[in-house]
Amino acid sequence: MFVLKPDEIKVEDWSTKLPTDFRLVGIIYTKESKLGQKPCTVCERENETKSAYSWCVNCSEALCKKCNLDHRRNKTTRHHKLVDIDHVELPRSGTDAFCVEHPDKKVEAYCLDHAAECCTACILLRHRKCEDVKPIEDAAEEIKQSKGMPKVEETFCGFKFFLEALLQNRVEGLKNFDDDIVKTKADVESLFKELSSHLTYLKTNIMFEIGKAEKEIRPELQDERDEMNSKLVAVQNDIALLQNHKKNVQPAQLLRDMKTLSEQERILEKYLRDHGQKLIEMRVSLKSNEKLLELRNMPEFGKVDVQGTLNDVILPSATTTKTCMSSVEPSLSSAIHKEFDVEGVSLLENGQIVLSCKTNKREELQDIRCPDVLSSLSLPGRPYGIKMIGATDGGVVLEKYGLILFRIQDSKILKVNEIKTKVNYDFVHLKEEFYFGCDREITAYDNKGNRVRDISVKNNVGYMAVRDDTSMCYTVYNKRELHCITMHGVPVFTYTDDNLRCALGVTVDHTGFIYVCGYNSMNVHQLGHDGKLQRVIFDKLPSYPNCICFSHCGDKAIIGCDGKVLVFNLL
C-alpha cells in the first residue's frame, strides 16, 4: 500500500508518486510494438521517448542508438548480446525472457544439472542427456519454496547494511575532509595576517630607531658644518685683506692686521689639527636580522600534511557474518563458573577475556583478572565497568574512587596511571576524552587528567557505552531505562521497557546495534540504531547479567554475570 501525507504533494501530482507496475508496462510495451512503436526501455525510465534500435537479450530491454552505444561501452554490459530490434519477436508480457544463445527463442525450461536457462533449441542440442530439466515456472517456484532464497536475501540484506555503513563513512569522511580544507585555508590566512601584523610592528620599531638617530645626530653634523663654513668664510676674508695690503700699503694698519692674522693662524692651525684627526663620517643603514635573511632564502612556507587513517569497518566474510544481527540466533558455547561476581568484561584483540571482579564476602576480592594468562591486579576499591582503550591498554572504574589505567604486558596486568574523580559504575573514552557518570552528572576529562566540562542529566547514570563519534548511551541505575545523548548532553532518544528490569551493562556492536542487560529480568535487549527494540536476543539467562561485550570479529558475545561468564556463539 502506498500512502502519501496530504501536505507532501499536490493532489494533481499524486499519480507521479505511485510505484511502477512492471507487468502493466510490459502489456503496454507489447501493444505499442504491435502498432509499430518500439520505444527505448531505458529512456522511458527517465521520462524520455526515443525509438528502439536494438534488443539486449541478457537484460530483456529495448535500447535506442545512444543507449545501445552506452551498453557496449559499460564494463558490466559490454559482453551482453545485442540484436537488431526488427529481428526480434517482442515479449507478449513483461515476464517473458529470450534465450542468450538463440535470441529468437523464449526461455521455457531450466536445467538444474548445468544451472542454465534453456529454450527448445537448447534442450534438443545441448541438454538431451540431462536428467533434471524442468519448466521454467516449476524451477522458479521450487527456488521460492526452498531455504536458499531467504539465505540469499539475508546475505544481501547484510551487504546492503554494510554498503550503507561504508557510504555513511565516505559521506562523513568527505565532510570531514571539506571541513579540514576550510579550516586549513583559514589557518593559513590567519597565520599570514599575524605575520603581516608582526612585520608592520617591526617596521614601526625600525622606523622609530631611524627617526631617533636622525633627531640626535643630524643637529650635531649641521652645527659642525656651519662652524666650518664660517671659518672658511673668515679665512677667505683674511686672504682678501692680505691681497689688498699688497696694493695699498698703509704701514700702521698692516702692522695691526698682521698681528691679528698671526693670532688667528695659531687658532686655526690648532682647530684643523684637532678636527682633521678626529673628524668622523656618520653613516646610517639597515643591518638585517639573521632570521630575516633566513626568511628571504626560505624555499617554502610549509607543507600541507595529508594523512589517511584506516577506519575499522569490518565487512562480512564466509566465516564472519554480522550482516543481520537482528536475525542471528545465539547459542550458548560455554559457561565459566567463578567464585566472584563479574561487574565488567572486555576483550583483547587476541580474544583474551579481561574481567573486573568482586565478592560480597567480608574479605572482599576486588581485582582485574585475565583468566587466559592467569594474571590479576588488586584494586583499592570496588571495580565495575572495564574497557580496553588500545591493543593492550585499558581502564577500570572504581566506585567513588576514579579510573585505574592498566596495561597487559608479558602476561602481567600492570597499573599505569589513575584519574581520581567522582564516578559510580562506568566510563567511556571518546575523541581523546574520558567521560564518567556520577549521580546526575557526566564529567569529561582529557587524557592528561584535566577536567574539561560537566554535563547535567536528569537521571542517575549507570553503565555507559559509546554509540558513535558524537553520542553515548547510559543506563539509569535501578530503573528500566536507557538514554542516548550527544557529547554535550543533547538527548537523542530514550528506551524503556517493562521487561527490562534494573538496566545495567550496555554495549554497541560494530554494526551499530545496542545491547542492554536487564539484571532482574535476566535478559539482554537488542535495540536498533534509532533506539527501538529489535528483540530480546538473550532471554532466560542462567544467572543475573551485569555486563556484555562482543568479540572483534562479531562471532561471540561474552556476558558477565553473578558467579558466571557466559560465552555465546553468534554464527
Coordinates of C-alpha atoms in Angstrom, one line a residue:
M1 CA 0.0 0.0 0.0
F2 CA 1.3 3.5 -0.9
V3 CA 0.1 6.3 1.2
L4 CA 1.0 10.0 1.0
K5 CA 0.7 12.6 3.6
P6 CA -1.7 15.4 2.4
D7 CA 0.8 18.1 2.9
E8 CA 3.7 16.5 1.0
I9 CA 2.4 16.9 -2.6
K10 CA -0.4 18.4 -4.5
V11 CA -3.4 16.2 -5.4
E12 CA -2.9 16.6 -9.1
D13 CA 0.6 15.2 -8.8
W14 CA -0.2 12.1 -6.7
S15 CA -0.1 9.8 -9.7
T16 CA 3.6 10.6 -10.3
K17 CA 4.5 9.1 -6.9
L18 CA 2.7 5.8 -7.5
P19 CA 5.1 2.7 -7.8
T20 CA 5.7 1.3 -11.3
D21 CA 3.6 -1.7 -12.3
F22 CA 6.1 -3.6 -14.5
R23 CA 3.5 -6.1 -15.7
L24 CA 1.3 -3.3 -16.9
V25 CA 4.4 -1.7 -18.5
G26 CA 5.1 -4.9 -20.4
I27 CA 1.5 -5.1 -21.7
I28 CA 1.6 -1.5 -22.9
Y29 CA 5.0 -2.1 -24.5
T30 CA 3.7 -5.2 -26.3
K31 CA 0.7 -3.3 -27.7
E32 CA 2.9 -0.4 -28.8
S33 CA 5.2 -2.8 -30.5
K34 CA 2.4 -4.4 -32.5
L35 CA 1.4 -0.9 -33.7
G36 CA 5.0 -0.4 -34.9
Q37 CA 6.0 1.8 -32.0
K38 CA 9.1 0.4 -30.3
P39 CA 10.3 2.8 -27.6
C40 CA 13.7 2.6 -25.7
T41 CA 13.0 1.0 -22.3
V42 CA 16.0 2.8 -20.6
C43 CA 14.9 6.2 -21.9
E44 CA 11.3 5.6 -20.7
R45 CA 12.6 5.2 -17.1
E46 CA 13.9 8.8 -17.4
N47 CA 10.6 10.0 -18.9
E48 CA 12.1 10.3 -22.4
T49 CA 10.7 8.9 -25.6
K50 CA 13.1 7.5 -28.2
S51 CA 12.7 4.8 -30.8
A52 CA 14.3 1.4 -30.1
Y53 CA 17.3 0.4 -32.2
S54 CA 18.4 -2.9 -30.6
W55 CA 17.3 -5.5 -28.1
C56 CA 19.5 -6.8 -25.2
V57 CA 18.9 -10.5 -24.8
N58 CA 20.5 -10.5 -21.3
C59 CA 18.6 -7.6 -19.9
S60 CA 15.4 -8.1 -21.9
E61 CA 15.3 -4.4 -22.7
A62 CA 14.9 -2.4 -25.9
L63 CA 17.7 0.2 -26.5
C64 CA 17.9 3.3 -28.6
K65 CA 21.1 4.1 -30.6
K66 CA 22.7 6.1 -27.7
C67 CA 21.7 3.5 -25.0
N68 CA 23.0 0.8 -27.4
L69 CA 26.4 2.6 -27.6
D70 CA 26.5 3.1 -23.8
H71 CA 25.5 -0.6 -23.3
R72 CA 28.6 -1.7 -25.3
R73 CA 30.9 0.8 -23.5
N74 CA 29.8 -0.1 -20.0
K75 CA 32.2 -2.6 -18.4
T76 CA 29.4 -4.7 -16.9
T77 CA 27.2 -4.9 -20.0
R78 CA 29.7 -4.8 -22.9
H79 CA 29.5 -8.6 -23.4
H80 CA 25.7 -8.7 -23.5
K81 CA 24.2 -10.0 -26.6
L82 CA 22.5 -7.2 -28.7
V83 CA 20.4 -7.9 -31.7
D84 CA 18.5 -5.7 -34.2
I85 CA 15.1 -4.8 -32.9
D86 CA 13.4 -5.7 -36.2
H87 CA 14.7 -9.3 -36.0
V88 CA 13.2 -10.0 -32.5
E89 CA 9.8 -11.2 -31.6
L90 CA 8.9 -8.9 -28.7
P91 CA 7.6 -10.4 -25.5
R92 CA 3.9 -11.0 -25.1
S93 CA 4.1 -10.0 -21.4
G94 CA 6.5 -8.2 -19.1
T95 CA 7.7 -11.6 -17.7
D96 CA 8.9 -13.4 -20.9
A97 CA 12.7 -13.7 -21.4
F98 CA 14.8 -14.7 -24.5
C99 CA 17.5 -17.3 -24.8
V100 CA 21.0 -15.9 -24.8
E101 CA 22.2 -18.5 -27.3
H102 CA 19.1 -18.3 -29.5
P103 CA 17.7 -14.7 -29.4
D104 CA 14.6 -15.6 -31.4
K105 CA 13.6 -18.2 -28.8
K106 CA 12.0 -17.7 -25.5
V107 CA 13.3 -19.3 -22.3
E108 CA 11.0 -22.2 -21.4
A109 CA 13.0 -24.6 -19.2
Y110 CA 15.7 -24.7 -16.7
C111 CA 18.5 -27.3 -16.5
L112 CA 19.4 -28.0 -12.8
D113 CA 22.4 -30.1 -13.9
H114 CA 24.0 -27.2 -15.6
A115 CA 22.2 -24.3 -13.7
A116 CA 21.3 -22.9 -17.1
E117 CA 18.2 -21.4 -18.8
C118 CA 17.1 -23.3 -21.9
C119 CA 14.9 -22.7 -24.9
T120 CA 13.5 -25.5 -27.0
A121 CA 16.6 -25.4 -29.3
C122 CA 19.0 -25.6 -26.2
I123 CA 17.1 -28.7 -24.9
L124 CA 17.4 -30.5 -28.2
L125 CA 21.1 -29.5 -28.9
R126 CA 22.8 -29.4 -25.5
H127 CA 20.6 -30.9 -22.8
R128 CA 19.2 -34.0 -24.3
K129 CA 21.1 -36.3 -21.8
C130 CA 20.4 -34.1 -18.8
E131 CA 18.3 -35.8 -16.2
D132 CA 16.9 -32.8 -14.3
V133 CA 15.3 -30.3 -16.8
K134 CA 12.1 -28.6 -15.6
P135 CA 9.7 -26.0 -17.0
I136 CA 11.0 -22.5 -16.1
E137 CA 7.9 -21.8 -14.0
D138 CA 8.3 -25.0 -11.9
A139 CA 12.0 -24.3 -11.3
A140 CA 11.3 -20.8 -10.2
E141 CA 8.6 -22.0 -7.8
E142 CA 11.0 -24.6 -6.3
I143 CA 13.5 -21.8 -5.7
K144 CA 10.9 -19.7 -4.0
Q145 CA 9.9 -22.5 -1.7
S146 CA 13.5 -23.5 -0.8
K147 CA 15.6 -22.3 2.0
G148 CA 18.2 -20.9 -0.3
M149 CA 16.3 -17.8 -1.3
P150 CA 15.8 -16.5 2.3
K151 CA 19.5 -17.1 2.9
V152 CA 20.4 -15.1 -0.2
E153 CA 18.0 -12.4 0.8
E154 CA 19.5 -12.3 4.3
T155 CA 23.1 -12.1 2.9
F156 CA 22.2 -9.3 0.6
C157 CA 20.4 -7.6 3.5
G158 CA 23.8 -7.7 5.2
F159 CA 25.5 -6.4 2.1
K160 CA 23.0 -3.5 2.0
F161 CA 23.7 -2.7 5.6
F162 CA 27.4 -2.7 5.2
L163 CA 27.2 -0.7 2.0
E164 CA 25.1 1.8 3.8
A165 CA 27.8 1.9 6.6
L166 CA 30.6 2.3 4.1
L167 CA 28.6 5.0 2.3
Q168 CA 28.0 6.8 5.6
N169 CA 31.7 6.5 6.3
R170 CA 32.6 8.1 3.0
V171 CA 29.9 10.8 3.4
E172 CA 31.3 11.7 6.9
G173 CA 34.8 11.4 5.6
L174 CA 34.1 13.8 2.7
K175 CA 32.5 16.2 5.1
N176 CA 35.5 16.0 7.5
F177 CA 37.9 16.4 4.5
D178 CA 36.0 19.5 3.3
D179 CA 35.9 20.9 6.9
D180 CA 39.7 20.3 7.1
I181 CA 40.2 22.2 3.8
V182 CA 38.2 25.2 5.0
K183 CA 40.0 25.1 8.4
T184 CA 43.5 24.8 6.9
K185 CA 42.8 27.7 4.5
A186 CA 41.6 29.7 7.4
D187 CA 44.7 28.8 9.4
V188 CA 46.9 30.0 6.5
E189 CA 45.0 33.2 6.2
S190 CA 45.2 33.8 10.0
L191 CA 48.9 33.0 10.1
F192 CA 49.7 35.4 7.2
K193 CA 47.6 38.0 8.9
E194 CA 49.5 37.6 12.1
L195 CA 52.8 37.7 10.2
S196 CA 51.7 40.8 8.4
S197 CA 50.7 42.4 11.7
H198 CA 54.0 41.5 13.3
L199 CA 56.0 42.7 10.3
T200 CA 54.1 46.0 10.5
Y201 CA 55.1 46.2 14.2
L202 CA 58.7 45.5 13.4
K203 CA 58.7 48.1 10.6
T204 CA 57.2 50.7 13.0
N205 CA 60.0 50.0 15.5
I206 CA 62.8 50.2 13.0
M207 CA 61.4 53.4 11.6
F208 CA 61.3 54.8 15.1
E209 CA 65.0 53.9 15.6
I210 CA 65.9 55.7 12.3
G211 CA 64.0 58.8 13.3
K212 CA 65.6 58.8 16.7
A213 CA 69.1 58.6 15.1
E214 CA 68.1 61.4 12.7
K215 CA 67.0 63.7 15.6
E216 CA 70.1 63.1 17.7
I217 CA 72.9 63.1 15.2
R218 CA 71.8 65.4 12.4
P219 CA 71.9 68.6 14.5
E220 CA 75.5 67.9 15.6
L221 CA 76.5 67.4 12.0
Q222 CA 74.8 70.6 11.0
D223 CA 76.5 72.6 13.7
E224 CA 79.9 71.3 12.7
R225 CA 79.2 72.1 9.1
D226 CA 78.0 75.6 9.9
E227 CA 81.1 76.2 12.1
M228 CA 83.5 75.1 9.4
N229 CA 81.7 77.2 6.8
S230 CA 82.0 80.3 8.9
K231 CA 85.8 79.7 9.5
L232 CA 86.2 79.1 5.7
V233 CA 84.5 82.5 5.1
A234 CA 86.8 84.1 7.7
V235 CA 89.9 82.7 6.0
Q236 CA 88.7 83.8 2.6
N237 CA 88.3 87.4 4.0
D238 CA 91.8 87.3 5.6
I239 CA 93.3 86.3 2.2
A240 CA 91.4 89.2 0.5
L241 CA 92.8 91.5 3.2
L242 CA 96.4 90.4 2.6
Q243 CA 96.0 90.9 -1.1
N244 CA 94.6 94.4 -0.5
H245 CA 97.6 95.3 1.7
K246 CA 99.9 94.4 -1.2
K247 CA 98.3 97.0 -3.4
N248 CA 97.7 99.8 -0.9
V249 CA 100.4 99.8 1.8
Q250 CA 99.3 101.5 5.0
P251 CA 102.0 100.8 7.5
A252 CA 100.1 101.2 10.7
Q253 CA 97.1 99.2 9.5
L254 CA 99.3 96.5 8.1
L255 CA 101.1 96.0 11.4
R256 CA 97.8 95.8 13.3
D257 CA 96.3 93.3 10.7
M258 CA 99.4 91.1 10.7
K259 CA 99.3 90.8 14.5
T260 CA 95.6 89.8 14.3
L261 CA 96.2 87.3 11.5
S262 CA 99.1 85.8 13.4
E263 CA 96.8 85.1 16.3
Q264 CA 94.1 83.7 14.0
E265 CA 96.7 81.5 12.3
R266 CA 97.6 79.9 15.6
I267 CA 93.9 79.3 16.5
L268 CA 93.1 77.9 13.0
E269 CA 96.1 75.6 13.0
K270 CA 95.1 74.1 16.3
Y271 CA 91.4 73.7 15.1
L272 CA 92.4 72.0 11.9
R273 CA 94.9 69.7 13.7
D274 CA 92.2 68.6 16.2
H275 CA 89.3 68.2 13.8
G276 CA 91.4 66.8 10.9
Q277 CA 92.4 63.8 13.1
K278 CA 89.0 63.2 14.9
L279 CA 86.5 64.0 12.1
I280 CA 84.0 61.1 11.9
E281 CA 81.8 60.3 9.0
M282 CA 78.3 59.3 10.3
R283 CA 76.5 56.8 8.1
V284 CA 73.1 55.1 8.5
S285 CA 72.0 51.7 7.1
L286 CA 69.7 48.7 8.0
K287 CA 71.5 45.7 9.2
S288 CA 69.1 42.8 8.6
N289 CA 68.5 40.2 11.4
E290 CA 69.8 36.8 10.5
K291 CA 66.3 35.3 10.9
L292 CA 65.1 37.8 8.3
L293 CA 67.8 36.6 5.9
E294 CA 66.7 33.0 6.6
L295 CA 63.1 34.1 5.8
R296 CA 64.2 35.6 2.5
N297 CA 66.0 32.4 1.5
M298 CA 63.2 30.1 2.7
P299 CA 62.2 27.9 -0.3
E300 CA 58.7 27.3 1.0
F301 CA 56.4 28.5 3.8
G302 CA 55.3 25.0 4.9
K303 CA 53.9 21.7 3.7
V304 CA 50.3 20.6 3.5
D305 CA 50.1 17.4 5.5
V306 CA 47.5 15.0 4.1
Q307 CA 47.2 11.8 6.3
G308 CA 44.9 8.8 5.8
T309 CA 43.7 6.8 8.8
L310 CA 42.4 3.3 8.3
N311 CA 38.8 3.0 9.5
D312 CA 37.8 -0.1 11.4
V313 CA 34.9 -1.1 9.2
I314 CA 34.6 -4.9 9.3
L315 CA 33.0 -6.4 6.2
P316 CA 31.1 -9.8 6.2
S317 CA 33.0 -12.9 5.0
A318 CA 32.4 -16.6 4.7
T319 CA 33.3 -17.1 8.4
T320 CA 32.3 -13.9 10.0
T321 CA 28.8 -12.5 9.4
K322 CA 27.5 -9.5 11.2
T323 CA 25.2 -8.7 8.3
C324 CA 21.9 -9.1 10.0
M325 CA 22.4 -9.3 13.8
S326 CA 18.6 -8.9 14.1
S327 CA 18.3 -12.4 12.6
V328 CA 21.2 -14.2 14.3
E329 CA 20.2 -16.9 16.8
P330 CA 22.8 -17.1 19.6
S331 CA 23.8 -20.5 21.1
L332 CA 25.5 -20.9 24.5
S333 CA 29.0 -22.0 23.8
S334 CA 30.4 -22.2 27.4
A335 CA 29.6 -21.1 30.9
I336 CA 32.7 -20.3 33.0
H337 CA 31.8 -20.6 36.7
K338 CA 33.6 -18.2 39.0
E339 CA 33.6 -17.7 42.8
F340 CA 33.0 -13.9 42.3
D341 CA 30.6 -11.5 40.5
V342 CA 31.8 -10.2 37.2
E343 CA 31.0 -6.5 37.1
G344 CA 32.8 -5.6 33.9
V345 CA 34.0 -7.6 30.8
S346 CA 36.2 -6.7 27.8
L347 CA 38.3 -8.4 25.2
L348 CA 41.9 -8.0 24.0
E349 CA 42.5 -8.1 20.2
N350 CA 43.7 -11.7 20.5
G351 CA 40.4 -12.8 22.1
Q352 CA 41.6 -13.0 25.7
I353 CA 38.9 -12.0 28.2
V354 CA 39.6 -9.3 30.8
L355 CA 37.3 -9.1 33.8
S356 CA 36.7 -6.7 36.7
C357 CA 35.5 -8.8 39.7
K358 CA 34.4 -8.5 43.3
T359 CA 32.8 -10.6 46.0
N360 CA 30.4 -9.7 48.8
K361 CA 32.2 -11.7 51.4
R362 CA 33.8 -10.0 54.4
E363 CA 37.3 -10.4 52.9
E364 CA 36.3 -8.8 49.7
L365 CA 38.0 -9.6 46.4
Q366 CA 38.5 -6.6 44.2
D367 CA 40.7 -7.0 41.2
I368 CA 41.1 -7.1 37.4
R369 CA 42.0 -10.5 36.0
C370 CA 42.8 -12.1 32.7
P371 CA 41.9 -15.8 33.1
D372 CA 43.7 -16.8 29.9
V373 CA 47.1 -15.6 31.2
L374 CA 46.3 -16.4 34.9
S375 CA 47.1 -12.8 35.9
S376 CA 45.4 -10.3 38.2
L377 CA 45.7 -6.8 39.6
S378 CA 44.4 -6.0 43.1
L379 CA 42.5 -2.7 43.3
P380 CA 41.9 -0.2 46.2
G381 CA 38.1 0.0 45.6
R382 CA 35.1 -1.8 44.2
P383 CA 35.5 -2.3 40.4
Y384 CA 32.7 -2.0 37.9
G385 CA 32.9 -1.1 34.2
I386 CA 36.1 -2.1 32.4
K387 CA 37.1 -1.2 28.8
M388 CA 40.1 -1.7 26.6
I389 CA 41.3 1.6 25.1
G390 CA 44.1 0.2 22.9
A391 CA 45.6 -3.1 22.0
T392 CA 47.0 -3.7 25.5
D393 CA 45.8 -0.6 27.5
G394 CA 42.6 -0.3 29.3
G395 CA 40.7 1.3 32.2
V396 CA 38.5 0.1 35.1
V397 CA 36.2 2.2 37.2
L398 CA 36.3 2.0 41.0
E399 CA 33.2 3.3 42.7
K400 CA 33.6 6.7 44.3
Y401 CA 37.4 6.5 43.6
G402 CA 38.0 7.1 39.9
L403 CA 39.6 5.3 37.0
I404 CA 42.6 3.0 37.1
L405 CA 44.5 2.8 33.8
F406 CA 46.3 -0.5 33.3
R407 CA 48.4 -2.3 30.7
I408 CA 48.7 -6.0 29.9
Q409 CA 52.3 -6.8 29.2
D410 CA 54.3 -10.0 29.4
S411 CA 51.3 -11.9 30.8
K412 CA 51.0 -9.4 33.6
I413 CA 48.4 -6.7 34.4
L414 CA 50.3 -3.6 35.4
K415 CA 48.9 -0.3 36.8
V416 CA 49.9 2.6 34.6
N417 CA 48.0 5.7 35.9
E418 CA 44.8 6.8 37.6
I419 CA 42.3 9.6 37.4
K420 CA 40.6 10.4 40.7
T421 CA 37.1 11.7 40.3
K422 CA 33.6 11.0 41.4
V423 CA 32.2 8.1 39.5
N424 CA 29.6 5.4 40.1
Y425 CA 29.9 2.5 37.7
D426 CA 31.4 3.1 34.3
F427 CA 33.2 5.4 31.8
V428 CA 33.6 5.8 28.0
H429 CA 36.6 7.0 26.0
L430 CA 35.5 9.2 23.1
K431 CA 37.6 11.5 21.0
E432 CA 40.6 11.6 23.3
E433 CA 38.4 12.3 26.3
F434 CA 37.2 10.3 29.3
Y435 CA 33.5 10.6 30.4
F436 CA 32.5 9.5 33.9
G437 CA 29.0 9.1 35.2
C438 CA 28.2 10.1 38.8
D439 CA 24.7 10.6 40.1
R440 CA 23.0 13.1 37.7
E441 CA 26.2 14.3 36.1
I442 CA 28.6 13.2 33.4
T443 CA 32.1 14.7 33.7
A444 CA 34.7 14.9 30.9
Y445 CA 38.4 14.7 31.4
D446 CA 41.2 14.9 28.8
N447 CA 44.0 12.3 28.5
K448 CA 46.2 14.2 31.0
G449 CA 43.5 14.1 33.7
N450 CA 42.4 17.7 33.4
R451 CA 38.7 18.3 33.9
V452 CA 37.1 19.6 30.7
R453 CA 33.4 20.1 31.2
D454 CA 30.3 18.8 33.1
I455 CA 27.1 17.5 31.5
S456 CA 23.9 17.6 33.6
V457 CA 21.4 14.8 33.0
K458 CA 18.0 14.0 34.6
N459 CA 18.8 10.5 35.9
N460 CA 21.4 8.7 37.9
V461 CA 24.0 7.4 35.4
G462 CA 24.7 3.7 35.5
Y463 CA 26.7 1.8 32.8
M464 CA 27.9 3.6 29.7
A465 CA 28.8 2.9 26.1
V466 CA 30.0 4.9 23.0
R467 CA 27.2 4.9 20.3
D468 CA 29.1 6.7 17.6
D469 CA 31.6 9.5 17.1
T470 CA 29.2 12.1 18.5
S471 CA 27.0 10.3 21.1
M472 CA 26.9 7.9 24.0
C473 CA 24.4 5.7 25.8
Y474 CA 23.9 5.2 29.5
T475 CA 21.5 3.1 31.6
V476 CA 19.7 4.5 34.6
Y477 CA 20.6 2.9 37.9
N478 CA 17.9 0.6 39.3
K479 CA 15.5 1.6 36.5
R480 CA 14.2 0.2 33.3
E481 CA 15.6 2.9 31.1
L482 CA 18.4 3.6 28.6
H483 CA 19.2 7.1 27.4
C484 CA 21.3 8.3 24.4
I485 CA 22.8 11.8 24.4
T486 CA 25.4 13.7 22.4
M487 CA 28.8 14.6 23.8
H488 CA 27.3 17.9 25.0
G489 CA 24.3 16.4 26.7
V490 CA 21.6 16.9 24.0
P491 CA 19.1 14.0 24.1
V492 CA 18.9 11.7 21.1
F493 CA 16.4 9.0 22.3
T494 CA 15.2 7.2 25.4
Y495 CA 14.3 3.5 25.6
T496 CA 12.1 2.0 28.3
D497 CA 10.5 -1.5 28.6
D498 CA 8.7 -3.3 31.5
N499 CA 10.7 -6.4 30.5
L500 CA 14.0 -4.7 31.2
R501 CA 14.2 -4.7 34.9
C502 CA 17.2 -3.0 36.5
A503 CA 19.1 -2.0 33.4
L504 CA 22.9 -2.4 33.9
G505 CA 25.6 -3.1 31.3
V506 CA 25.3 -1.7 27.8
T507 CA 27.4 -2.0 24.7
V508 CA 27.3 -1.3 20.9
D509 CA 28.5 -3.8 18.3
H510 CA 30.3 -3.0 15.1
T511 CA 27.1 -2.9 13.1
G512 CA 25.6 -0.2 15.4
F513 CA 23.1 -2.4 17.3
I514 CA 22.8 -1.5 21.0
Y515 CA 22.6 -4.2 23.7
V516 CA 21.5 -3.6 27.3
C517 CA 21.5 -6.1 30.2
G518 CA 18.3 -6.5 32.3
Y519 CA 19.7 -7.7 35.7
N520 CA 16.4 -8.7 37.4
S521 CA 14.7 -9.8 34.2
M522 CA 17.8 -11.9 33.4
N523 CA 17.9 -11.0 29.7
V524 CA 19.6 -8.7 27.1
H525 CA 17.6 -6.4 24.9
Q526 CA 18.8 -5.6 21.3
L527 CA 18.0 -2.1 20.1
G528 CA 18.3 -0.6 16.6
H529 CA 20.1 2.5 15.6
D530 CA 17.0 4.6 16.4
G531 CA 16.7 3.1 19.9
K532 CA 13.7 0.9 19.2
L533 CA 13.6 -2.7 20.4
Q534 CA 14.6 -5.3 17.8
R535 CA 14.2 -8.3 20.0
V536 CA 15.2 -9.8 23.3
I537 CA 18.3 -11.6 22.0
F538 CA 19.4 -13.3 25.2
D539 CA 16.4 -14.4 27.3
K540 CA 16.1 -16.5 30.5
L541 CA 19.8 -16.5 31.2
P542 CA 21.1 -18.9 33.8
S543 CA 22.4 -16.0 36.0
Y544 CA 21.9 -12.3 36.6
P545 CA 23.7 -10.3 33.8
N546 CA 25.9 -7.3 34.8
C547 CA 27.8 -6.5 31.6
I548 CA 28.2 -7.6 28.0
C549 CA 30.8 -7.2 25.1
F550 CA 31.4 -8.7 21.7
S551 CA 34.4 -10.3 20.1
H552 CA 36.2 -8.1 17.5
C553 CA 35.0 -10.3 14.6
G554 CA 31.5 -10.3 15.9
D555 CA 31.1 -14.1 16.2
K556 CA 30.9 -14.3 20.0
A557 CA 29.1 -12.5 22.8
I558 CA 30.5 -12.5 26.4
I559 CA 28.1 -11.8 29.2
G560 CA 29.5 -11.2 32.8
C561 CA 27.0 -12.4 35.4
D562 CA 26.9 -13.1 39.1
G563 CA 29.2 -16.1 39.5
K564 CA 29.5 -16.9 35.8
V565 CA 30.9 -15.7 32.5
L566 CA 28.6 -16.8 29.6
V567 CA 30.0 -17.2 26.1
F568 CA 27.6 -17.3 23.2
N569 CA 28.3 -18.2 19.5
L570 CA 26.5 -15.9 17.1
L571 CA 27.2 -17.8 13.8

